[in-house]
Short mmCIF file of C-alpha atoms in Angstrom, two decimals:
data_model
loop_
_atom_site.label_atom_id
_atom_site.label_comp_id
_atom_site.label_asym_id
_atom_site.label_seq_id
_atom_site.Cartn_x
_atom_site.Cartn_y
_atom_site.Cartn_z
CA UNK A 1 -4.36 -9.31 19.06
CA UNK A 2 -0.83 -10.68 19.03
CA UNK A 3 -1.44 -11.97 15.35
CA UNK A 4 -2.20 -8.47 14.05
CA UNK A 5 0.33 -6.78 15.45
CA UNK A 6 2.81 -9.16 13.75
CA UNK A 7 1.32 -8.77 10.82
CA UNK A 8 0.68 -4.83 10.89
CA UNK A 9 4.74 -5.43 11.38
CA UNK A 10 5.07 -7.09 8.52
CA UNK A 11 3.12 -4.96 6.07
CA UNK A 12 5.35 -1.85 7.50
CA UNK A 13 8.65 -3.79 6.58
CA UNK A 14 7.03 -4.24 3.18
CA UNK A 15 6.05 -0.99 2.67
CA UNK A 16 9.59 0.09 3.99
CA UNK A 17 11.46 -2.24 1.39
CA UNK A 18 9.00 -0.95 -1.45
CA UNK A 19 10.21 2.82 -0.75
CA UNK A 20 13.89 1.64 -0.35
CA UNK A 21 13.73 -0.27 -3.35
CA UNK A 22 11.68 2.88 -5.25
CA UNK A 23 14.60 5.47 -3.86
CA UNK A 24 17.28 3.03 -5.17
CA UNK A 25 15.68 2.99 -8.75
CA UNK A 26 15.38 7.02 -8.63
CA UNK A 27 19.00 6.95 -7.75
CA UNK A 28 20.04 4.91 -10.32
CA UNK A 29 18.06 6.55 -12.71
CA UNK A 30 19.43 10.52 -11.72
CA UNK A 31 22.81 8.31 -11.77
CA UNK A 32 22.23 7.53 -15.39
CA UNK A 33 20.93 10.13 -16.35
CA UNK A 34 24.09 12.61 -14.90
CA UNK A 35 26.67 10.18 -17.05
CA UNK A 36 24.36 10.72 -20.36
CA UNK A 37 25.03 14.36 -19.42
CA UNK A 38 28.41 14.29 -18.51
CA UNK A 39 29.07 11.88 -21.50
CA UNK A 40 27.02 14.46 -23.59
CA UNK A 41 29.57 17.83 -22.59
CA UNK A 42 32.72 15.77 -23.83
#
C-alpha cells in the first residue's frame, strides 16, 4: 500500500511539473508574441 501511495505521489508531481513547464512555454510564447506586436506598431 505504502509503495503506491509514493508513487501515485510521484506521478502527481510529474504531472504538476508538466503543466508548470506547459504554462511557462504559453507565457513565453504570448511574451513573444506581444514584442513582435509591439515591435510591429513602431
Amino acid at each position: 500500500m505504502v509503495e503506491i501511495f509514493q508513487k501515485v505521489r510521484i506521478l502527481k508531481k510529474v504531472k504538476l511539473n508538466c503543466k508548470f513547464s506547459i504554462t511557462k512555454l504559453l507565457l513565453k510564447r504570448l511574451a513573444e508574441n506581444r514584442n513582435e506586436v509591439c515591435h510591429g506598431n513602431w
